[in-house]
PDB file of C-alpha atoms in Angstrom:
ATOM      1  CA  UNK A   1     -48.454  56.641 -53.610  1.00  0.00           C
ATOM      2  CA  UNK A   2     -51.210  55.486 -51.305  1.00  0.00           C
ATOM      3  CA  UNK A   3     -51.579  53.021 -48.450  1.00  0.00           C
ATOM      4  CA  UNK A   4     -54.264  50.330 -48.194  1.00  0.00           C
ATOM      5  CA  UNK A   5     -55.238  49.539 -44.595  1.00  0.00           C
ATOM      6  CA  UNK A   6     -57.212  46.332 -44.082  1.00  0.00           C
ATOM      7  CA  UNK A   7     -59.313  46.298 -40.940  1.00  0.00           C
ATOM      8  CA  UNK A   8     -58.921  50.065 -40.725  1.00  0.00           C
ATOM      9  CA  UNK A   9     -62.284  50.499 -38.992  1.00  0.00           C
ATOM     10  CA  UNK A  10     -61.154  48.401 -36.044  1.00  0.00           C
ATOM     11  CA  UNK A  11     -59.348  49.302 -32.845  1.00  0.00           C
ATOM     12  CA  UNK A  12     -55.705  49.273 -33.933  1.00  0.00           C
ATOM     13  CA  UNK A  13     -56.420  49.845 -37.616  1.00  0.00           C
ATOM     14  CA  UNK A  14     -58.334  53.074 -36.977  1.00  0.00           C
ATOM     15  CA  UNK A  15     -55.325  54.446 -35.100  1.00  0.00           C
ATOM     16  CA  UNK A  16     -53.121  53.593 -38.076  1.00  0.00           C
ATOM     17  CA  UNK A  17     -55.482  55.399 -40.440  1.00  0.00           C
ATOM     18  CA  UNK A  18     -55.323  58.502 -38.249  1.00  0.00           C
ATOM     19  CA  UNK A  19     -51.532  58.384 -38.191  1.00  0.00           C
ATOM     20  CA  UNK A  20     -51.386  58.056 -41.972  1.00  0.00           C
ATOM     21  CA  UNK A  21     -53.860  60.850 -42.661  1.00  0.00           C
ATOM     22  CA  UNK A  22     -52.185  63.060 -40.048  1.00  0.00           C
ATOM     23  CA  UNK A  23     -48.972  62.533 -42.045  1.00  0.00           C
ATOM     24  CA  UNK A  24     -50.697  63.552 -45.288  1.00  0.00           C
ATOM     25  CA  UNK A  25     -50.756  60.042 -46.772  1.00  0.00           C
ATOM     26  CA  UNK A  26     -53.524  59.085 -49.185  1.00  0.00           C
ATOM     27  CA  UNK A  27     -55.238  56.260 -47.287  1.00  0.00           C
ATOM     28  CA  UNK A  28     -57.743  53.647 -48.391  1.00  0.00           C
ATOM     29  CA  UNK A  29     -59.486  51.442 -45.825  1.00  0.00           C
ATOM     30  CA  UNK A  30     -60.823  47.991 -46.695  1.00  0.00           C
ATOM     31  CA  UNK A  31     -63.077  46.618 -43.961  1.00  0.00           C
ATOM     32  CA  UNK A  32     -66.167  44.390 -43.957  1.00  0.00           C
ATOM     33  CA  UNK A  33     -67.371  46.174 -40.784  1.00  0.00           C
ATOM     34  CA  UNK A  34     -68.131  42.855 -39.077  1.00  0.00           C
ATOM     35  CA  UNK A  35     -66.396  44.140 -35.943  1.00  0.00           C
ATOM     36  CA  UNK A  36     -65.224  47.625 -36.994  1.00  0.00           C
ATOM     37  CA  UNK A  37     -67.066  50.932 -37.038  1.00  0.00           C
ATOM     38  CA  UNK A  38     -67.360  53.264 -40.009  1.00  0.00           C
ATOM     39  CA  UNK A  39     -67.425  56.281 -37.664  1.00  0.00           C
ATOM     40  CA  UNK A  40     -63.982  55.312 -36.329  1.00  0.00           C
ATOM     41  CA  UNK A  41     -62.359  55.842 -39.734  1.00  0.00           C
ATOM     42  CA  UNK A  42     -60.694  59.211 -40.298  1.00  0.00           C
ATOM     43  CA  UNK A  43     -62.848  61.366 -42.585  1.00  0.00           C
ATOM     44  CA  UNK A  44     -59.688  62.051 -44.612  1.00  0.00           C
ATOM     45  CA  UNK A  45     -59.509  58.368 -45.618  1.00  0.00           C
ATOM     46  CA  UNK A  46     -61.580  56.503 -48.207  1.00  0.00           C
ATOM     47  CA  UNK A  47     -63.588  53.642 -46.663  1.00  0.00           C
ATOM     48  CA  UNK A  48     -64.453  50.681 -48.890  1.00  0.00           C
ATOM     49  CA  UNK A  49     -66.712  48.013 -47.434  1.00  0.00           C
ATOM     50  CA  UNK A  50     -65.472  44.653 -48.638  1.00  0.00           C
ATOM     51  CA  UNK A  51     -63.588  41.461 -47.837  1.00  0.00           C
ATOM     52  CA  UNK A  52     -59.815  41.010 -47.905  1.00  0.00           C
ATOM     53  CA  UNK A  53     -60.388  37.653 -49.576  1.00  0.00           C
ATOM     54  CA  UNK A  54     -61.848  39.374 -52.641  1.00  0.00           C
ATOM     55  CA  UNK A  55     -58.741  39.463 -54.841  1.00  0.00           C
ATOM     56  CA  UNK A  56     -60.375  41.349 -57.692  1.00  0.00           C
ATOM     57  CA  UNK A  57     -61.511  44.110 -55.339  1.00  0.00           C
ATOM     58  CA  UNK A  58     -58.046  44.397 -53.817  1.00  0.00           C
ATOM     59  CA  UNK A  59     -56.406  44.578 -57.249  1.00  0.00           C
ATOM     60  CA  UNK A  60     -58.876  47.243 -58.374  1.00  0.00           C
ATOM     61  CA  UNK A  61     -58.118  49.349 -55.305  1.00  0.00           C
ATOM     62  CA  UNK A  62     -54.373  48.983 -55.874  1.00  0.00           C
ATOM     63  CA  UNK A  63     -54.687  50.068 -59.505  1.00  0.00           C
ATOM     64  CA  UNK A  64     -57.149  52.914 -58.897  1.00  0.00           C
ATOM     65  CA  UNK A  65     -55.265  54.486 -55.996  1.00  0.00           C
ATOM     66  CA  UNK A  66     -51.696  53.564 -57.007  1.00  0.00           C
ATOM     67  CA  UNK A  67     -51.153  51.754 -53.724  1.00  0.00           C
ATOM     68  CA  UNK A  68     -47.524  51.005 -52.873  1.00  0.00           C
ATOM     69  CA  UNK A  69     -48.076  49.542 -49.398  1.00  0.00           C
ATOM     70  CA  UNK A  70     -50.612  47.357 -47.629  1.00  0.00           C
ATOM     71  CA  UNK A  71     -50.939  47.422 -43.843  1.00  0.00           C
ATOM     72  CA  UNK A  72     -52.864  44.305 -42.876  1.00  0.00           C
ATOM     73  CA  UNK A  73     -54.838  44.385 -39.608  1.00  0.00           C
ATOM     74  CA  UNK A  74     -58.017  42.502 -40.600  1.00  0.00           C
ATOM     75  CA  UNK A  75     -58.558  39.222 -38.774  1.00  0.00           C
ATOM     76  CA  UNK A  76     -59.972  37.439 -35.745  1.00  0.00           C
ATOM     77  CA  UNK A  77     -58.165  37.902 -32.444  1.00  0.00           C
ATOM     78  CA  UNK A  78     -59.873  36.107 -29.516  1.00  0.00           C
ATOM     79  CA  UNK A  79     -57.647  33.273 -28.273  1.00  0.00           C
ATOM     80  CA  UNK A  80     -60.327  31.129 -26.521  1.00  0.00           C
ATOM     81  CA  UNK A  81     -62.624  31.522 -29.535  1.00  0.00           C
ATOM     82  CA  UNK A  82     -59.842  30.224 -31.772  1.00  0.00           C
ATOM     83  CA  UNK A  83     -59.659  27.100 -29.596  1.00  0.00           C
ATOM     84  CA  UNK A  84     -63.391  26.426 -30.052  1.00  0.00           C
ATOM     85  CA  UNK A  85     -63.471  27.452 -33.751  1.00  0.00           C
ATOM     86  CA  UNK A  86     -60.035  26.720 -35.223  1.00  0.00           C
ATOM     87  CA  UNK A  87     -61.209  26.347 -38.813  1.00  0.00           C
ATOM     88  CA  UNK A  88     -62.924  29.738 -38.638  1.00  0.00           C
ATOM     89  CA  UNK A  89     -59.636  31.279 -37.545  1.00  0.00           C
ATOM     90  CA  UNK A  90     -57.603  29.530 -40.220  1.00  0.00           C
ATOM     91  CA  UNK A  91     -60.082  30.805 -42.804  1.00  0.00           C
ATOM     92  CA  UNK A  92     -60.175  34.396 -41.616  1.00  0.00           C
ATOM     93  CA  UNK A  93     -56.550  34.817 -40.559  1.00  0.00           C
ATOM     94  CA  UNK A  94     -54.652  32.500 -42.886  1.00  0.00           C
ATOM     95  CA  UNK A  95     -56.637  31.655 -46.018  1.00  0.00           C
ATOM     96  CA  UNK A  96     -57.826  35.229 -46.549  1.00  0.00           C
ATOM     97  CA  UNK A  97     -54.365  36.611 -45.797  1.00  0.00           C
ATOM     98  CA  UNK A  98     -53.062  34.314 -48.526  1.00  0.00           C
ATOM     99  CA  UNK A  99     -55.642  35.777 -50.927  1.00  0.00           C
ATOM    100  CA  UNK A 100     -54.654  39.324 -49.953  1.00  0.00           C
ATOM    101  CA  UNK A 101     -50.984  38.485 -50.441  1.00  0.00           C
ATOM    102  CA  UNK A 102     -51.693  36.891 -53.822  1.00  0.00           C
ATOM    103  CA  UNK A 103     -53.535  40.020 -54.954  1.00  0.00           C
ATOM    104  CA  UNK A 104     -50.656  42.176 -53.733  1.00  0.00           C
ATOM    105  CA  UNK A 105     -48.125  40.129 -55.701  1.00  0.00           C
ATOM    106  CA  UNK A 106     -50.256  40.131 -58.881  1.00  0.00           C
ATOM    107  CA  UNK A 107     -50.816  43.897 -58.610  1.00  0.00           C
ATOM    108  CA  UNK A 108     -47.085  44.562 -57.975  1.00  0.00           C
ATOM    109  CA  UNK A 109     -47.504  46.096 -54.523  1.00  0.00           C
ATOM    110  CA  UNK A 110     -44.007  46.638 -53.165  1.00  0.00           C
ATOM    111  CA  UNK A 111     -44.502  46.734 -49.397  1.00  0.00           C
ATOM    112  CA  UNK A 112     -46.580  44.716 -46.924  1.00  0.00           C
ATOM    113  CA  UNK A 113     -46.852  45.280 -43.151  1.00  0.00           C
ATOM    114  CA  UNK A 114     -48.516  42.517 -41.166  1.00  0.00           C
ATOM    115  CA  UNK A 115     -50.233  42.611 -37.802  1.00  0.00           C
ATOM    116  CA  UNK A 116     -48.818  39.517 -36.101  1.00  0.00           C
ATOM    117  CA  UNK A 117     -48.825  38.551 -32.444  1.00  0.00           C
ATOM    118  CA  UNK A 118     -46.739  37.428 -29.497  1.00  0.00           C
ATOM    119  CA  UNK A 119     -49.062  34.402 -29.394  1.00  0.00           C
ATOM    120  CA  UNK A 120     -46.726  32.797 -31.953  1.00  0.00           C
ATOM    121  CA  UNK A 121     -44.305  32.188 -29.050  1.00  0.00           C
ATOM    122  CA  UNK A 122     -46.812  30.146 -27.043  1.00  0.00           C
ATOM    123  CA  UNK A 123     -45.650  29.612 -23.471  1.00  0.00           C
ATOM    124  CA  UNK A 124     -41.967  30.638 -23.659  1.00  0.00           C
ATOM    125  CA  UNK A 125     -39.486  29.043 -21.283  1.00  0.00           C
ATOM    126  CA  UNK A 126     -37.491  32.230 -20.831  1.00  0.00           C
ATOM    127  CA  UNK A 127     -38.479  35.897 -20.533  1.00  0.00           C
ATOM    128  CA  UNK A 128     -38.096  38.190 -22.268  1.00  0.00           C
ATOM    129  CA  UNK A 129     -38.729  36.403 -25.547  1.00  0.00           C
ATOM    130  CA  UNK A 130     -36.826  37.457 -28.663  1.00  0.00           C
ATOM    131  CA  UNK A 131     -37.472  37.243 -32.394  1.00  0.00           C
ATOM    132  CA  UNK A 132     -34.740  34.589 -32.614  1.00  0.00           C
ATOM    133  CA  UNK A 133     -36.603  32.289 -30.192  1.00  0.00           C
ATOM    134  CA  UNK A 134     -38.411  29.339 -31.751  1.00  0.00           C
ATOM    135  CA  UNK A 135     -42.145  29.951 -32.264  1.00  0.00           C
ATOM    136  CA  UNK A 136     -44.357  27.408 -30.494  1.00  0.00           C
ATOM    137  CA  UNK A 137     -47.985  28.645 -30.533  1.00  0.00           C
ATOM    138  CA  UNK A 138     -50.430  26.933 -28.176  1.00  0.00           C
ATOM    139  CA  UNK A 139     -53.627  28.270 -29.777  1.00  0.00           C
ATOM    140  CA  UNK A 140     -55.039  28.208 -33.308  1.00  0.00           C
ATOM    141  CA  UNK A 141     -54.952  32.010 -33.178  1.00  0.00           C
ATOM    142  CA  UNK A 142     -51.180  31.998 -32.719  1.00  0.00           C
ATOM    143  CA  UNK A 143     -50.727  29.286 -35.332  1.00  0.00           C
ATOM    144  CA  UNK A 144     -52.887  31.133 -37.871  1.00  0.00           C
ATOM    145  CA  UNK A 145     -50.687  34.213 -37.519  1.00  0.00           C
ATOM    146  CA  UNK A 146     -47.454  32.221 -37.685  1.00  0.00           C
ATOM    147  CA  UNK A 147     -48.611  30.585 -40.912  1.00  0.00           C
ATOM    148  CA  UNK A 148     -49.165  34.027 -42.425  1.00  0.00           C
ATOM    149  CA  UNK A 149     -45.660  35.080 -41.378  1.00  0.00           C
ATOM    150  CA  UNK A 150     -44.321  32.003 -43.163  1.00  0.00           C
ATOM    151  CA  UNK A 151     -46.249  32.873 -46.325  1.00  0.00           C
ATOM    152  CA  UNK A 152     -44.815  36.379 -46.231  1.00  0.00           C
ATOM    153  CA  UNK A 153     -41.277  35.057 -45.839  1.00  0.00           C
ATOM    154  CA  UNK A 154     -41.735  32.715 -48.788  1.00  0.00           C
ATOM    155  CA  UNK A 155     -43.428  35.393 -50.914  1.00  0.00           C
ATOM    156  CA  UNK A 156     -40.515  37.712 -50.262  1.00  0.00           C
ATOM    157  CA  UNK A 157     -38.072  35.065 -51.463  1.00  0.00           C
ATOM    158  CA  UNK A 158     -40.129  33.991 -54.473  1.00  0.00           C
ATOM    159  CA  UNK A 159     -41.761  37.223 -55.640  1.00  0.00           C
ATOM    160  CA  UNK A 160     -39.799  40.037 -54.007  1.00  0.00           C
ATOM    161  CA  UNK A 161     -42.690  41.185 -51.787  1.00  0.00           C
ATOM    162  CA  UNK A 162     -41.035  43.305 -49.113  1.00  0.00           C
ATOM    163  CA  UNK A 163     -42.598  42.842 -45.695  1.00  0.00           C
ATOM    164  CA  UNK A 164     -42.422  43.524 -42.005  1.00  0.00           C
ATOM    165  CA  UNK A 165     -44.336  41.417 -39.506  1.00  0.00           C
ATOM    166  CA  UNK A 166     -44.868  43.148 -36.170  1.00  0.00           C
ATOM    167  CA  UNK A 167     -45.481  40.763 -33.291  1.00  0.00           C
ATOM    168  CA  UNK A 168     -47.763  42.673 -30.932  1.00  0.00           C
ATOM    169  CA  UNK A 169     -47.702  42.094 -27.242  1.00  0.00           C
ATOM    170  CA  UNK A 170     -50.789  43.320 -25.312  1.00  0.00           C
ATOM    171  CA  UNK A 171     -52.151  46.448 -26.954  1.00  0.00           C
ATOM    172  CA  UNK A 172     -54.176  48.883 -24.852  1.00  0.00           C
ATOM    173  CA  UNK A 173     -55.046  52.538 -24.402  1.00  0.00           C
ATOM    174  CA  UNK A 174     -56.566  55.045 -26.797  1.00  0.00           C
ATOM    175  CA  UNK A 175     -55.657  57.943 -29.068  1.00  0.00           C
ATOM    176  CA  UNK A 176     -54.316  60.772 -26.849  1.00  0.00           C
ATOM    177  CA  UNK A 177     -56.534  63.223 -28.766  1.00  0.00           C
ATOM    178  CA  UNK A 178     -59.619  61.147 -27.965  1.00  0.00           C
ATOM    179  CA  UNK A 179     -60.485  60.408 -31.602  1.00  0.00           C
ATOM    180  CA  UNK A 180     -60.623  56.602 -31.429  1.00  0.00           C
ATOM    181  CA  UNK A 181     -60.123  53.692 -29.070  1.00  0.00           C
ATOM    182  CA  UNK A 182     -61.209  50.126 -28.353  1.00  0.00           C
ATOM    183  CA  UNK A 183     -64.920  50.380 -29.167  1.00  0.00           C
ATOM    184  CA  UNK A 184     -66.154  46.767 -29.344  1.00  0.00           C
ATOM    185  CA  UNK A 185     -68.713  46.509 -26.512  1.00  0.00           C
ATOM    186  CA  UNK A 186     -67.821  42.970 -25.404  1.00  0.00           C
ATOM    187  CA  UNK A 187     -64.117  43.004 -26.258  1.00  0.00           C
ATOM    188  CA  UNK A 188     -61.986  40.622 -24.196  1.00  0.00           C
ATOM    189  CA  UNK A 189     -58.937  42.890 -23.735  1.00  0.00           C
ATOM    190  CA  UNK A 190     -58.114  42.916 -20.022  1.00  0.00           C
ATOM    191  CA  UNK A 191     -57.665  46.677 -19.617  1.00  0.00           C
ATOM    192  CA  UNK A 192     -60.921  47.404 -21.437  1.00  0.00           C
ATOM    193  CA  UNK A 193     -62.809  44.834 -19.358  1.00  0.00           C
ATOM    194  CA  UNK A 194     -61.378  46.277 -16.143  1.00  0.00           C
ATOM    195  CA  UNK A 195     -62.287  49.837 -17.190  1.00  0.00           C
ATOM    196  CA  UNK A 196     -65.831  48.814 -18.102  1.00  0.00           C
ATOM    197  CA  UNK A 197     -66.167  47.087 -14.748  1.00  0.00           C
ATOM    198  CA  UNK A 198     -64.852  50.175 -12.951  1.00  0.00           C
ATOM    199  CA  UNK A 199     -67.528  52.292 -14.656  1.00  0.00           C
ATOM    200  CA  UNK A 200     -70.310  49.870 -13.770  1.00  0.00           C
ATOM    201  CA  UNK A 201     -70.831  48.724 -17.367  1.00  0.00           C
ATOM    202  CA  UNK A 202     -70.125  45.167 -16.255  1.00  0.00           C
ATOM    203  CA  UNK A 203     -71.257  43.700 -12.916  1.00  0.00           C
ATOM    204  CA  UNK A 204     -67.791  42.309 -12.341  1.00  0.00           C
ATOM    205  CA  UNK A 205     -64.865  40.665 -14.058  1.00  0.00           C
ATOM    206  CA  UNK A 206     -63.130  37.314 -13.894  1.00  0.00           C
ATOM    207  CA  UNK A 207     -59.463  36.701 -13.231  1.00  0.00           C
ATOM    208  CA  UNK A 208     -58.575  33.558 -15.162  1.00  0.00           C
ATOM    209  CA  UNK A 209     -56.043  31.590 -13.155  1.00  0.00           C
ATOM    210  CA  UNK A 210     -54.342  32.382  -9.852  1.00  0.00           C
ATOM    211  CA  UNK A 211     -51.935  29.433  -9.702  1.00  0.00           C
ATOM    212  CA  UNK A 212     -49.451  30.360 -12.414  1.00  0.00           C
ATOM    213  CA  UNK A 213     -45.746  30.407 -11.596  1.00  0.00           C
ATOM    214  CA  UNK A 214     -45.705  34.214 -11.315  1.00  0.00           C
ATOM    215  CA  UNK A 215     -45.220  36.532  -8.316  1.00  0.00           C
ATOM    216  CA  UNK A 216     -48.966  36.846  -7.570  1.00  0.00           C
ATOM    217  CA  UNK A 217     -50.179  33.727  -9.396  1.00  0.00           C
ATOM    218  CA  UNK A 218     -51.895  35.595 -12.240  1.00  0.00           C
ATOM    219  CA  UNK A 219     -50.813  35.903 -15.875  1.00  0.00           C
ATOM    220  CA  UNK A 220     -48.144  38.434 -16.785  1.00  0.00           C
ATOM    221  CA  UNK A 221     -48.273  40.443 -20.008  1.00  0.00           C
ATOM    222  CA  UNK A 222     -46.299  43.238 -21.661  1.00  0.00           C
ATOM    223  CA  UNK A 223     -48.797  46.076 -22.273  1.00  0.00           C
ATOM    224  CA  UNK A 224     -48.046  48.524 -25.083  1.00  0.00           C
ATOM    225  CA  UNK A 225     -49.915  51.762 -25.735  1.00  0.00           C
ATOM    226  CA  UNK A 226     -51.688  51.644 -29.087  1.00  0.00           C
ATOM    227  CA  UNK A 227     -50.127  54.954 -30.181  1.00  0.00           C
ATOM    228  CA  UNK A 228     -46.621  53.570 -29.621  1.00  0.00           C
ATOM    229  CA  UNK A 229     -47.572  50.461 -31.581  1.00  0.00           C
ATOM    230  CA  UNK A 230     -48.771  52.607 -34.469  1.00  0.00           C
ATOM    231  CA  UNK A 231     -45.516  54.590 -34.351  1.00  0.00           C
ATOM    232  CA  UNK A 232     -43.741  51.274 -34.968  1.00  0.00           C
ATOM    233  CA  UNK A 233     -45.946  50.734 -38.033  1.00  0.00           C
ATOM    234  CA  UNK A 234     -45.095  54.175 -39.373  1.00  0.00           C
ATOM    235  CA  UNK A 235     -41.407  53.449 -38.784  1.00  0.00           C
ATOM    236  CA  UNK A 236     -41.825  50.128 -40.589  1.00  0.00           C
ATOM    237  CA  UNK A 237     -43.445  51.842 -43.566  1.00  0.00           C
ATOM    238  CA  UNK A 238     -40.600  54.361 -43.816  1.00  0.00           C
ATOM    239  CA  UNK A 239     -38.067  51.542 -43.473  1.00  0.00           C
ATOM    240  CA  UNK A 240     -39.539  49.544 -46.356  1.00  0.00           C
ATOM    241  CA  UNK A 241     -39.985  52.570 -48.606  1.00  0.00           C
ATOM    242  CA  UNK A 242     -36.334  53.481 -48.294  1.00  0.00           C
ATOM    243  CA  UNK A 243     -35.295  49.945 -49.235  1.00  0.00           C
ATOM    244  CA  UNK A 244     -34.793  48.438 -45.800  1.00  0.00           C
ATOM    245  CA  UNK A 245     -34.658  44.693 -45.277  1.00  0.00           C
ATOM    246  CA  UNK A 246     -37.764  42.627 -44.608  1.00  0.00           C
ATOM    247  CA  UNK A 247     -38.116  41.041 -41.189  1.00  0.00           C
ATOM    248  CA  UNK A 248     -39.977  40.300 -37.984  1.00  0.00           C
ATOM    249  CA  UNK A 249     -40.060  42.613 -34.968  1.00  0.00           C
ATOM    250  CA  UNK A 250     -41.455  42.364 -31.453  1.00  0.00           C
ATOM    251  CA  UNK A 251     -43.565  45.315 -30.317  1.00  0.00           C
ATOM    252  CA  UNK A 252     -43.595  45.653 -26.546  1.00  0.00           C
ATOM    253  CA  UNK A 253     -41.811  47.533 -23.787  1.00  0.00           C
ATOM    254  CA  UNK A 254     -39.874  44.677 -22.218  1.00  0.00           C
ATOM    255  CA  UNK A 255     -41.696  44.868 -18.871  1.00  0.00           C
ATOM    256  CA  UNK A 256     -44.559  42.680 -17.675  1.00  0.00           C
ATOM    257  CA  UNK A 257     -47.531  43.361 -15.418  1.00  0.00           C
ATOM    258  CA  UNK A 258     -49.865  40.821 -13.862  1.00  0.00           C
ATOM    259  CA  UNK A 259     -53.651  40.781 -14.106  1.00  0.00           C
ATOM    260  CA  UNK A 260     -53.822  42.031 -10.520  1.00  0.00           C
ATOM    261  CA  UNK A 261     -51.348  44.810 -11.347  1.00  0.00           C
ATOM    262  CA  UNK A 262     -53.705  45.983 -14.102  1.00  0.00           C
ATOM    263  CA  UNK A 263     -56.713  45.890 -11.822  1.00  0.00           C
ATOM    264  CA  UNK A 264     -54.751  47.963  -9.301  1.00  0.00           C
ATOM    265  CA  UNK A 265     -53.901  50.543 -11.961  1.00  0.00           C
ATOM    266  CA  UNK A 266     -57.572  50.853 -12.944  1.00  0.00           C
ATOM    267  CA  UNK A 267     -58.517  51.253  -9.291  1.00  0.00           C
ATOM    268  CA  UNK A 268     -55.984  54.073  -8.941  1.00  0.00           C
ATOM    269  CA  UNK A 269     -57.239  55.796 -12.073  1.00  0.00           C
ATOM    270  CA  UNK A 270     -60.898  55.541 -11.084  1.00  0.00           C
ATOM    271  CA  UNK A 271     -60.475  55.999  -7.346  1.00  0.00           C
ATOM    272  CA  UNK A 272     -62.596  52.962  -6.435  1.00  0.00           C
ATOM    273  CA  UNK A 273     -62.288  49.168  -6.191  1.00  0.00           C
ATOM    274  CA  UNK A 274     -62.867  47.018  -9.279  1.00  0.00           C
ATOM    275  CA  UNK A 275     -65.111  44.048  -8.497  1.00  0.00           C
ATOM    276  CA  UNK A 276     -63.418  40.850  -9.618  1.00  0.00           C
ATOM    277  CA  UNK A 277     -63.753  37.109  -9.092  1.00  0.00           C
ATOM    278  CA  UNK A 278     -60.830  34.710  -8.979  1.00  0.00           C
ATOM    279  CA  UNK A 279     -61.374  31.706 -11.225  1.00  0.00           C
ATOM    280  CA  UNK A 280     -59.694  28.821 -13.068  1.00  0.00           C
ATOM    281  CA  UNK A 281     -57.287  29.126 -15.962  1.00  0.00           C
ATOM    282  CA  UNK A 282     -58.557  29.810 -19.484  1.00  0.00           C
ATOM    283  CA  UNK A 283     -57.636  27.642 -22.473  1.00  0.00           C
ATOM    284  CA  UNK A 284     -54.758  28.924 -24.591  1.00  0.00           C
ATOM    285  CA  UNK A 285     -53.331  31.408 -22.074  1.00  0.00           C
ATOM    286  CA  UNK A 286     -49.560  31.325 -21.402  1.00  0.00           C
ATOM    287  CA  UNK A 287     -48.406  32.133 -17.865  1.00  0.00           C
ATOM    288  CA  UNK A 288     -46.304  35.090 -18.919  1.00  0.00           C
ATOM    289  CA  UNK A 289     -44.933  36.743 -22.001  1.00  0.00           C
ATOM    290  CA  UNK A 290     -42.697  39.805 -22.174  1.00  0.00           C
ATOM    291  CA  UNK A 291     -41.026  41.282 -25.247  1.00  0.00           C
ATOM    292  CA  UNK A 292     -37.385  41.442 -26.012  1.00  0.00           C
ATOM    293  CA  UNK A 293     -37.791  44.679 -27.974  1.00  0.00           C
ATOM    294  CA  UNK A 294     -34.284  45.913 -28.763  1.00  0.00           C
ATOM    295  CA  UNK A 295     -34.457  44.992 -32.465  1.00  0.00           C
ATOM    296  CA  UNK A 296     -37.366  47.314 -33.306  1.00  0.00           C
ATOM    297  CA  UNK A 297     -35.543  50.205 -31.660  1.00  0.00           C
ATOM    298  CA  UNK A 298     -32.208  49.480 -33.331  1.00  0.00           C
ATOM    299  CA  UNK A 299     -33.349  48.738 -36.883  1.00  0.00           C
ATOM    300  CA  UNK A 300     -36.605  50.696 -37.257  1.00  0.00           C
ATOM    301  CA  UNK A 301     -35.573  53.536 -34.957  1.00  0.00           C
ATOM    302  CA  UNK A 302     -38.710  53.160 -32.826  1.00  0.00           C
ATOM    303  CA  UNK A 303     -38.914  55.470 -29.810  1.00  0.00           C
ATOM    304  CA  UNK A 304     -41.944  54.830 -27.575  1.00  0.00           C
ATOM    305  CA  UNK A 305     -43.594  57.801 -25.883  1.00  0.00           C
ATOM    306  CA  UNK A 306     -46.219  56.219 -23.612  1.00  0.00           C
ATOM    307  CA  UNK A 307     -44.341  53.511 -21.712  1.00  0.00           C
ATOM    308  CA  UNK A 308     -46.308  53.712 -18.459  1.00  0.00           C
ATOM    309  CA  UNK A 309     -49.085  51.389 -17.264  1.00  0.00           C
ATOM    310  CA  UNK A 310     -50.941  54.126 -15.375  1.00  0.00           C
ATOM    311  CA  UNK A 311     -50.892  56.370 -18.452  1.00  0.00           C
ATOM    312  CA  UNK A 312     -52.179  53.527 -20.653  1.00  0.00           C
ATOM    313  CA  UNK A 313     -54.993  52.808 -18.220  1.00  0.00           C
ATOM    314  CA  UNK A 314     -55.968  56.470 -17.884  1.00  0.00           C
ATOM    315  CA  UNK A 315     -56.312  56.833 -21.658  1.00  0.00           C
ATOM    316  CA  UNK A 316     -58.377  53.636 -21.848  1.00  0.00           C
ATOM    317  CA  UNK A 317     -60.640  54.776 -19.008  1.00  0.00           C
ATOM    318  CA  UNK A 318     -61.084  58.170 -20.651  1.00  0.00           C
ATOM    319  CA  UNK A 319     -62.133  56.476 -23.895  1.00  0.00           C
ATOM    320  CA  UNK A 320     -64.684  54.298 -22.077  1.00  0.00           C
ATOM    321  CA  UNK A 321     -66.208  57.430 -20.558  1.00  0.00           C
ATOM    322  CA  UNK A 322     -66.330  58.973 -24.044  1.00  0.00           C
ATOM    323  CA  UNK A 323     -68.114  55.896 -25.404  1.00  0.00           C
ATOM    324  CA  UNK A 324     -70.548  56.019 -22.495  1.00  0.00           C
ATOM    325  CA  UNK A 325     -71.475  59.590 -23.405  1.00  0.00           C
ATOM    326  CA  UNK A 326     -71.618  58.808 -27.123  1.00  0.00           C
ATOM    327  CA  UNK A 327     -73.893  55.817 -26.636  1.00  0.00           C
ATOM    328  CA  UNK A 328     -76.198  57.798 -24.345  1.00  0.00           C
ATOM    329  CA  UNK A 329     -76.933  60.338 -27.109  1.00  0.00           C
TER     330      UNK A 329
END
């Protein structure tokens, strides 16, 4: 058996590849390297440069490597960009996911794990938000992911494709061993932006919206360490392989932090102020979103190890310093 990881040269995908190879799994990475980095892929994995929409390529990889599971990370993830380019997001996140799914069904792949998002919930009325709450995305990004979840549900019913969709909350931090992290130079992830600003790599950062109905007026998010998120994927893979039921699971800690809370954590970690400018709201941003995450613990047996904002920030800051040294050489 082998595992195919789409988008395995990216931030979260590269962590998954490390976890799989650390566990002795034969791992094949399919990535077009449009945003990923070949150097971020574990040397124990096989990297194939290609597109997830190429059904013949996917079927060849499945046959050649006897792949029994696909872990699907590849896609576009910037919410404001999805608002300005919705058709691009529906192509990359929905149409190509359909092609990948079709190839999986034709090649008789048994198990499919999908990288979904809390953006499917939109601007929830109540927090925390649970898997049983009605999805109501407010951005094309969230809608594109929800549509893929629906295709997976229907493919499970029609073709027997077993799946788990993991709805990520805000992923941050880096591999505790320092092997990979968020490496996109102009990534929009708040913790990365704040760390880059702290290190002088950006002249400053913007805080989008200070008039939300939250304690300090800024957006609240549930931040999850990338290594804990990957542990949930490994639990999901084990669950499906032993015949567990398909389903959808939130991945978060159940506690929210505001934008200003994050900036404060970065300031503590770096020992200096982070220059920031207060500005207007950004399109597609909900005021707050926090996970109801009991289901993933109960059914998948997930046990997070890094549930601490300061720890998450310290690992992210350490990775930014590593990148600074790497890029200087």
